[in-house]
PDB file of C-alpha atoms in Angstrom:
ATOM      1  CA  ASN A  17      -0.050   0.255  -0.048  1.00  0.00           C
ATOM      2  CA  ALA A  18       1.851   3.178  -1.348  1.00  0.00           C
ATOM      3  CA  GLY A  19      -0.504   5.754   0.184  1.00  0.00           C
ATOM      4  CA  VAL A  20       0.021   9.133  -1.661  1.00  0.00           C
ATOM      5  CA  THR A  21       2.852   9.137  -4.076  1.00  0.00           C
ATOM      6  CA  GLN A  22       4.017  12.512  -5.732  1.00  0.00           C
ATOM      7  CA  THR A  23       6.180  12.630  -8.902  1.00  0.00           C
ATOM      8  CA  PRO A  24       8.652  13.796  -9.459  1.00  0.00           C
ATOM      9  CA  LYS A  25      10.540  14.259  -6.193  1.00  0.00           C
ATOM     10  CA  PHE A  26      12.680  17.147  -7.682  1.00  0.00           C
ATOM     11  CA  ARG A  27      12.456  19.529 -10.575  1.00  0.00           C
ATOM     12  CA  VAL A  28      14.442  22.793 -11.928  1.00  0.00           C
ATOM     13  CA  LEU A  29      12.738  24.678 -14.341  1.00  0.00           C
ATOM     14  CA  LYS A  30      13.577  28.157 -16.101  1.00  0.00           C
ATOM     15  CA  THR A  31      11.130  31.187 -15.791  1.00  0.00           C
ATOM     16  CA  GLY A  32       8.343  30.774 -18.068  1.00  0.00           C
ATOM     17  CA  GLN A  33       8.544  27.208 -18.430  1.00  0.00           C
ATOM     18  CA  SER A  34       5.392  24.952 -17.821  1.00  0.00           C
ATOM     19  CA  MET A  35       5.262  21.712 -15.928  1.00  0.00           C
ATOM     20  CA  THR A  36       2.985  19.384 -14.088  1.00  0.00           C
ATOM     21  CA  LEU A  37       3.236  17.491 -10.708  1.00  0.00           C
ATOM     22  CA  LEU A  38       1.301  14.299 -10.266  1.00  0.00           C
ATOM     23  CA  CYS A  39      -0.204  13.190  -7.107  1.00  0.00           C
ATOM     24  CA  ALA A  40      -1.649   9.605  -7.126  1.00  0.00           C
ATOM     25  CA  GLN A  41      -3.435   8.097  -4.193  1.00  0.00           C
ATOM     26  CA  ASP A  42      -4.481   4.261  -3.537  1.00  0.00           C
ATOM     27  CA  MET A  43      -6.478   4.748  -0.388  1.00  0.00           C
ATOM     28  CA  ASN A  44      -9.825   5.580  -2.296  1.00  0.00           C
ATOM     29  CA  HIS A  45     -10.109   8.825  -0.809  1.00  0.00           C
ATOM     30  CA  GLU A  46     -12.408  11.509  -2.089  1.00  0.00           C
ATOM     31  CA  TYR A  47     -10.651  14.362  -1.058  1.00  0.00           C
ATOM     32  CA  MET A  48      -7.221  15.674  -2.426  1.00  0.00           C
ATOM     33  CA  TYR A  49      -5.287  18.701  -1.699  1.00  0.00           C
ATOM     34  CA  TRP A  50      -1.935  20.589  -2.918  1.00  0.00           C
ATOM     35  CA  TYR A  51      -0.104  22.700  -0.717  1.00  0.00           C
ATOM     36  CA  ARG A  52       3.080  24.681  -0.886  1.00  0.00           C
ATOM     37  CA  GLN A  53       5.762  24.711   2.049  1.00  0.00           C
ATOM     38  CA  ASP A  54       7.798  27.830   2.322  1.00  0.00           C
ATOM     39  CA  PRO A  55      10.295  28.989   5.337  1.00  0.00           C
ATOM     40  CA  GLY A  56       8.464  30.614   7.870  1.00  0.00           C
ATOM     41  CA  MET A  57       5.313  30.179   6.260  1.00  0.00           C
ATOM     42  CA  GLY A  58       3.975  26.977   7.078  1.00  0.00           C
ATOM     43  CA  LEU A  59       1.961  24.887   4.583  1.00  0.00           C
ATOM     44  CA  ARG A  60      -0.500  27.039   2.425  1.00  0.00           C
ATOM     45  CA  LEU A  61      -3.570  25.497   0.672  1.00  0.00           C
ATOM     46  CA  ILE A  62      -3.044  25.764  -3.041  1.00  0.00           C
ATOM     47  CA  HIS A  63      -6.008  23.910  -4.554  1.00  0.00           C
ATOM     48  CA  TYR A  64      -8.371  21.102  -3.445  1.00  0.00           C
ATOM     49  CA  SER A  65     -10.874  18.526  -4.784  1.00  0.00           C
ATOM     50  CA  VAL A  66     -13.820  17.108  -2.932  1.00  0.00           C
ATOM     51  CA  GLY A  67     -14.387  14.245  -5.641  1.00  0.00           C
ATOM     52  CA  GLU A  68     -13.458  13.337  -9.276  1.00  0.00           C
ATOM     53  CA  GLY A  69     -14.219  16.028 -11.827  1.00  0.00           C
ATOM     54  CA  THR A  70     -14.453  18.761  -9.326  1.00  0.00           C
ATOM     55  CA  THR A  71     -11.818  21.383  -8.028  1.00  0.00           C
ATOM     56  CA  ALA A  72     -11.749  24.528  -5.844  1.00  0.00           C
ATOM     57  CA  LYS A  73      -9.296  27.321  -5.029  1.00  0.00           C
ATOM     58  CA  GLY A  74      -7.601  27.257  -1.493  1.00  0.00           C
ATOM     59  CA  GLU A  75      -5.620  30.049  -0.005  1.00  0.00           C
ATOM     60  CA  VAL A  76      -2.650  30.930  -2.619  1.00  0.00           C
ATOM     61  CA  PRO A  77      -4.313  29.739  -6.128  1.00  0.00           C
ATOM     62  CA  ASP A  78      -2.697  32.418  -8.424  1.00  0.00           C
ATOM     63  CA  GLY A  79      -0.289  31.057 -11.044  1.00  0.00           C
ATOM     64  CA  TYR A  80      -1.630  27.534 -10.632  1.00  0.00           C
ATOM     65  CA  ASN A  81      -4.303  24.960 -12.175  1.00  0.00           C
ATOM     66  CA  VAL A  82      -5.240  21.780 -11.312  1.00  0.00           C
ATOM     67  CA  SER A  83      -7.363  18.644 -12.546  1.00  0.00           C
ATOM     68  CA  ARG A  84      -9.120  15.638 -10.857  1.00  0.00           C
ATOM     69  CA  LEU A  85      -9.930  13.275 -14.001  1.00  0.00           C
ATOM     70  CA  LYS A  86      -9.604  10.375 -12.322  1.00  0.00           C
ATOM     71  CA  LYS A  87     -10.412   9.898  -8.417  1.00  0.00           C
ATOM     72  CA  GLN A  88      -7.093   8.380  -7.599  1.00  0.00           C
ATOM     73  CA  ASN A  89      -4.989  11.677  -9.422  1.00  0.00           C
ATOM     74  CA  PHE A  90      -4.606  14.979  -8.823  1.00  0.00           C
ATOM     75  CA  LEU A  91      -2.571  17.184 -10.980  1.00  0.00           C
ATOM     76  CA  LEU A  92      -1.165  20.532 -10.317  1.00  0.00           C
ATOM     77  CA  GLY A  93      -0.020  22.750 -13.320  1.00  0.00           C
ATOM     78  CA  LEU A  94       2.061  25.616 -13.623  1.00  0.00           C
ATOM     79  CA  GLU A  95       1.451  27.364 -17.093  1.00  0.00           C
ATOM     80  CA  SER A  96       4.522  29.700 -16.769  1.00  0.00           C
ATOM     81  CA  ALA A  97       6.862  29.397 -13.967  1.00  0.00           C
ATOM     82  CA  ALA A  98       7.865  32.250 -11.796  1.00  0.00           C
ATOM     83  CA  PRO A  99      10.839  32.325  -9.318  1.00  0.00           C
ATOM     84  CA  SER A 100       8.175  33.124  -6.406  1.00  0.00           C
ATOM     85  CA  GLN A 101       6.766  29.431  -7.259  1.00  0.00           C
ATOM     86  CA  THR A 102      10.136  27.993  -5.898  1.00  0.00           C
ATOM     87  CA  SER A 103       8.885  25.667  -3.041  1.00  0.00           C
ATOM     88  CA  VAL A 104       8.233  22.348  -1.906  1.00  0.00           C
ATOM     89  CA  TYR A 105       5.068  20.966  -2.896  1.00  0.00           C
ATOM     90  CA  PHE A 106       2.905  18.505  -1.063  1.00  0.00           C
ATOM     91  CA  CYS A 107      -0.085  16.482  -1.946  1.00  0.00           C
ATOM     92  CA  ALA A 108      -2.534  15.176   0.403  1.00  0.00           C
ATOM     93  CA  SER A 109      -5.534  12.926   0.366  1.00  0.00           C
ATOM     94  CA  SER A 110      -8.279  12.317   2.782  1.00  0.00           C
ATOM     95  CA  HIS A 111     -11.383  10.024   3.267  1.00  0.00           C
ATOM     96  CA  TRP A 112     -14.927  11.850   2.985  1.00  0.00           C
ATOM     97  CA  GLY A 113     -17.062  10.633   6.075  1.00  0.00           C
ATOM     98  CA  PRO A 114     -17.688  11.802   9.623  1.00  0.00           C
ATOM     99  CA  ARG A 115     -15.714  14.751  10.248  1.00  0.00           C
ATOM    100  CA  ALA A 116     -13.880  13.272  13.084  1.00  0.00           C
ATOM    101  CA  LYS A 117     -12.617  10.477  11.087  1.00  0.00           C
ATOM    102  CA  ASN A 118     -11.048  12.714   8.429  1.00  0.00           C
ATOM    103  CA  ILE A 119      -7.155  12.584   8.470  1.00  0.00           C
ATOM    104  CA  GLN A 120      -5.170  14.019   5.777  1.00  0.00           C
ATOM    105  CA  TYR A 121      -2.192  11.719   4.323  1.00  0.00           C
ATOM    106  CA  PHE A 122       0.663  13.326   2.920  1.00  0.00           C
ATOM    107  CA  GLY A 123       2.881  12.719   0.154  1.00  0.00           C
ATOM    108  CA  ALA A 124       6.730  12.973   0.433  1.00  0.00           C
ATOM    109  CA  GLY A 125       6.835  16.302  -1.572  1.00  0.00           C
ATOM    110  CA  THR A 126       8.089  17.568  -4.708  1.00  0.00           C
ATOM    111  CA  ARG A 127      10.912  20.427  -4.387  1.00  0.00           C
ATOM    112  CA  LEU A 128      10.704  22.840  -7.278  1.00  0.00           C
ATOM    113  CA  SER A 129      13.381  25.509  -7.994  1.00  0.00           C
ATOM    114  CA  VAL A 130      12.342  27.944 -10.859  1.00  0.00           C
ATOM    115  CA  LEU A 131      15.442  29.985 -11.990  1.00  0.00           C
TER     116      LEU A 131
ATOM    117  CA  ALA B 129     -11.162  33.623   9.390  1.00  0.00           C
ATOM    118  CA  GLN B 130      -9.862  30.821  11.095  1.00  0.00           C
ATOM    119  CA  SER B 131      -5.688  31.053  12.081  1.00  0.00           C
ATOM    120  CA  VAL B 132      -3.272  28.991  14.031  1.00  0.00           C
ATOM    121  CA  THR B 133      -0.383  30.439  15.809  1.00  0.00           C
ATOM    122  CA  GLN B 134       2.796  28.793  16.930  1.00  0.00           C
ATOM    123  CA  LEU B 135       4.866  30.562  19.336  1.00  0.00           C
ATOM    124  CA  GLY B 136       8.577  29.786  18.797  1.00  0.00           C
ATOM    125  CA  SER B 137       9.966  29.022  15.527  1.00  0.00           C
ATOM    126  CA  HIS B 138      13.184  26.980  17.047  1.00  0.00           C
ATOM    127  CA  VAL B 139      12.975  25.310  20.164  1.00  0.00           C
ATOM    128  CA  SER B 140      16.143  23.530  21.609  1.00  0.00           C
ATOM    129  CA  VAL B 141      15.901  21.038  24.637  1.00  0.00           C
ATOM    130  CA  SER B 142      18.381  18.494  26.345  1.00  0.00           C
ATOM    131  CA  GLU B 143      17.778  14.900  25.877  1.00  0.00           C
ATOM    132  CA  GLY B 144      15.687  13.761  28.530  1.00  0.00           C
ATOM    133  CA  ALA B 145      14.126  17.211  29.040  1.00  0.00           C
ATOM    134  CA  LEU B 146      10.363  17.979  28.704  1.00  0.00           C
ATOM    135  CA  VAL B 147       9.413  19.259  25.447  1.00  0.00           C
ATOM    136  CA  LEU B 148       6.648  21.905  25.319  1.00  0.00           C
ATOM    137  CA  LEU B 149       5.435  23.296  21.819  1.00  0.00           C
ATOM    138  CA  ARG B 150       2.801  25.934  21.917  1.00  0.00           C
ATOM    139  CA  CYS B 151      -0.096  26.414  19.530  1.00  0.00           C
ATOM    140  CA  ASN B 152      -3.007  28.803  19.735  1.00  0.00           C
ATOM    141  CA  TYR B 153      -5.931  28.836  17.302  1.00  0.00           C
ATOM    142  CA  SER B 154      -8.561  31.626  16.739  1.00  0.00           C
ATOM    143  CA  SER B 155     -11.924  30.634  15.522  1.00  0.00           C
ATOM    144  CA  SER B 156     -15.514  31.441  16.645  1.00  0.00           C
ATOM    145  CA  VAL B 157     -16.157  27.573  16.819  1.00  0.00           C
ATOM    146  CA  PRO B 158     -13.558  25.274  18.296  1.00  0.00           C
ATOM    147  CA  PRO B 159     -12.404  23.434  15.404  1.00  0.00           C
ATOM    148  CA  TYR B 160     -10.874  20.218  14.994  1.00  0.00           C
ATOM    149  CA  LEU B 161      -7.066  20.433  15.944  1.00  0.00           C
ATOM    150  CA  PHE B 162      -4.148  18.537  14.758  1.00  0.00           C
ATOM    151  CA  TRP B 163      -0.377  18.117  15.405  1.00  0.00           C
ATOM    152  CA  TYR B 164       1.823  16.714  12.429  1.00  0.00           C
ATOM    153  CA  VAL B 165       5.468  16.223  12.591  1.00  0.00           C
ATOM    154  CA  GLN B 166       7.867  16.218   9.606  1.00  0.00           C
ATOM    155  CA  TYR B 167      11.062  14.702   9.488  1.00  0.00           C
ATOM    156  CA  PRO B 168      13.947  16.062   7.025  1.00  0.00           C
ATOM    157  CA  ASN B 169      13.033  15.694   3.424  1.00  0.00           C
ATOM    158  CA  GLN B 170       9.939  13.816   4.120  1.00  0.00           C
ATOM    159  CA  GLY B 171       6.016  14.589   4.240  1.00  0.00           C
ATOM    160  CA  LEU B 172       3.674  15.269   7.295  1.00  0.00           C
ATOM    161  CA  GLN B 173       2.816  12.530   9.625  1.00  0.00           C
ATOM    162  CA  LEU B 174      -0.008  12.881  12.065  1.00  0.00           C
ATOM    163  CA  LEU B 175       1.043  12.899  15.703  1.00  0.00           C
ATOM    164  CA  LEU B 176      -2.447  13.153  17.245  1.00  0.00           C
ATOM    165  CA  LYS B 177      -5.723  14.808  16.840  1.00  0.00           C
ATOM    166  CA  TYR B 178      -8.445  16.398  19.028  1.00  0.00           C
ATOM    167  CA  THR B 179     -11.763  16.265  17.800  1.00  0.00           C
ATOM    168  CA  THR B 180     -14.643  15.980  20.616  1.00  0.00           C
ATOM    169  CA  GLY B 181     -14.589  14.635  24.043  1.00  0.00           C
ATOM    170  CA  ALA B 182     -11.429  13.942  26.394  1.00  0.00           C
ATOM    171  CA  THR B 183      -9.419  17.227  25.914  1.00  0.00           C
ATOM    172  CA  LEU B 184      -6.229  15.397  26.893  1.00  0.00           C
ATOM    173  CA  VAL B 185      -5.223  13.587  23.773  1.00  0.00           C
ATOM    174  CA  LYS B 186      -2.488  10.924  23.546  1.00  0.00           C
ATOM    175  CA  GLY B 187      -0.730  10.414  20.122  1.00  0.00           C
ATOM    176  CA  ILE B 188       2.266   8.454  18.811  1.00  0.00           C
ATOM    177  CA  ASN B 189       6.023   8.524  20.270  1.00  0.00           C
ATOM    178  CA  GLY B 190       4.889   9.644  23.514  1.00  0.00           C
ATOM    179  CA  PHE B 191       3.534  12.888  22.702  1.00  0.00           C
ATOM    180  CA  GLU B 192       0.349  14.248  24.152  1.00  0.00           C
ATOM    181  CA  ALA B 193      -1.691  17.637  23.755  1.00  0.00           C
ATOM    182  CA  GLU B 194      -4.457  19.340  25.684  1.00  0.00           C
ATOM    183  CA  PHE B 195      -7.234  21.386  24.388  1.00  0.00           C
ATOM    184  CA  LYS B 196      -8.125  24.331  26.717  1.00  0.00           C
ATOM    185  CA  LYS B 197     -11.204  26.053  25.132  1.00  0.00           C
ATOM    186  CA  SER B 198     -10.606  28.901  27.506  1.00  0.00           C
ATOM    187  CA  GLU B 199      -7.072  29.634  26.423  1.00  0.00           C
ATOM    188  CA  THR B 200      -7.770  28.801  22.547  1.00  0.00           C
ATOM    189  CA  SER B 201      -4.812  26.699  23.067  1.00  0.00           C
ATOM    190  CA  PHE B 202      -3.519  23.299  22.019  1.00  0.00           C
ATOM    191  CA  HIS B 203      -0.024  22.758  23.318  1.00  0.00           C
ATOM    192  CA  LEU B 204       2.284  19.409  22.378  1.00  0.00           C
ATOM    193  CA  THR B 205       4.065  17.943  25.395  1.00  0.00           C
ATOM    194  CA  LYS B 206       6.586  15.135  25.757  1.00  0.00           C
ATOM    195  CA  PRO B 207       7.851  14.276  29.152  1.00  0.00           C
ATOM    196  CA  SER B 208      11.181  13.080  27.958  1.00  0.00           C
ATOM    197  CA  ALA B 209      12.903  14.159  24.673  1.00  0.00           C
ATOM    198  CA  HIS B 210      14.973  11.676  22.808  1.00  0.00           C
ATOM    199  CA  MET B 211      17.276  12.597  19.788  1.00  0.00           C
ATOM    200  CA  SER B 212      14.879  11.340  17.317  1.00  0.00           C
ATOM    201  CA  ASP B 213      12.299  13.665  18.362  1.00  0.00           C
ATOM    202  CA  ALA B 214      14.274  16.376  16.289  1.00  0.00           C
ATOM    203  CA  ALA B 215      11.796  17.655  13.371  1.00  0.00           C
ATOM    204  CA  GLU B 216       9.462  20.262  12.495  1.00  0.00           C
ATOM    205  CA  TYR B 217       6.046  20.259  14.173  1.00  0.00           C
ATOM    206  CA  PHE B 218       3.039  21.781  12.665  1.00  0.00           C
ATOM    207  CA  CYS B 219      -0.188  22.643  14.301  1.00  0.00           C
ATOM    208  CA  ALA B 220      -3.217  22.759  12.498  1.00  0.00           C
ATOM    209  CA  ALA B 221      -7.021  23.260  12.639  1.00  0.00           C
ATOM    210  CA  ASP B 222      -9.751  21.883  10.634  1.00  0.00           C
ATOM    211  CA  SER B 223     -12.368  24.434   9.306  1.00  0.00           C
ATOM    212  CA  GLY B 224     -14.762  21.887   8.564  1.00  0.00           C
ATOM    213  CA  THR B 225     -15.427  22.698   5.030  1.00  0.00           C
ATOM    214  CA  ALA B 226     -14.074  19.683   3.031  1.00  0.00           C
ATOM    215  CA  SER B 227     -11.665  19.006   5.934  1.00  0.00           C
ATOM    216  CA  LYS B 228      -9.475  21.606   4.907  1.00  0.00           C
ATOM    217  CA  LEU B 229      -6.448  22.357   7.346  1.00  0.00           C
ATOM    218  CA  THR B 230      -5.126  25.844   8.115  1.00  0.00           C
ATOM    219  CA  PHE B 231      -1.461  25.341   9.603  1.00  0.00           C
ATOM    220  CA  GLY B 232       0.773  27.258  11.803  1.00  0.00           C
ATOM    221  CA  THR B 233       4.051  28.389  10.779  1.00  0.00           C
ATOM    222  CA  GLY B 234       5.926  25.543  12.282  1.00  0.00           C
ATOM    223  CA  THR B 235       8.448  24.856  15.189  1.00  0.00           C
ATOM    224  CA  ARG B 236      11.840  23.317  14.637  1.00  0.00           C
ATOM    225  CA  LEU B 237      12.683  20.915  17.522  1.00  0.00           C
ATOM    226  CA  GLN B 238      16.394  20.531  18.283  1.00  0.00           C
ATOM    227  CA  VAL B 239      17.444  17.835  20.702  1.00  0.00           C
ATOM    228  CA  THR B 240      20.904  18.298  22.120  1.00  0.00           C
ATOM    229  CA  LEU B 241      22.708  15.781  24.389  1.00  0.00           C
TER     230      LEU B 241
END
């Protein structure tokens, strides 16, 4: 049982380039999330999804797009990368059900540098 | 809007000493509260959570936290620090909407001999 898997683990981009980060979960979770982690700022929610075919904006959505075509996958896209998007990106997933049982499970992260 | 504040970005303790990491939340309705731990170059792992009921919550690796509504706090403690506890710790609150979490800025725990 792999849990939450993020691809790639590391990436270096030039300003203006595009890329897609892939998150895959094998726990049949309904909810999925993308966060970015920056020093001294904790984790901030970029976008999230409450089910296949649905997406919603989080706290810092500008410059990112997402898609959830399959329940197990959640893609994060950067159309035109900027140095301000240099960060560590984490994907998480959560079961849908009684709120008390909802726990987010995290992937190992993708370290992205934009030069 | 909900917010989570962690006092102290860095905490250093001696091995065997008490660990106390502080977390305060701001919410009109007491949220569900979590502590996550992040070891170097890894993702976040759940330490413990408070939902309802008993206000003293026990987690993994000997950690516990107490929910105090009157103080809007959820501080994390461990009686005796171990070198393996060195990591970054995040407090988080569940807003109740799609189980979205609001994180504090994190506290890096250093354990010295």
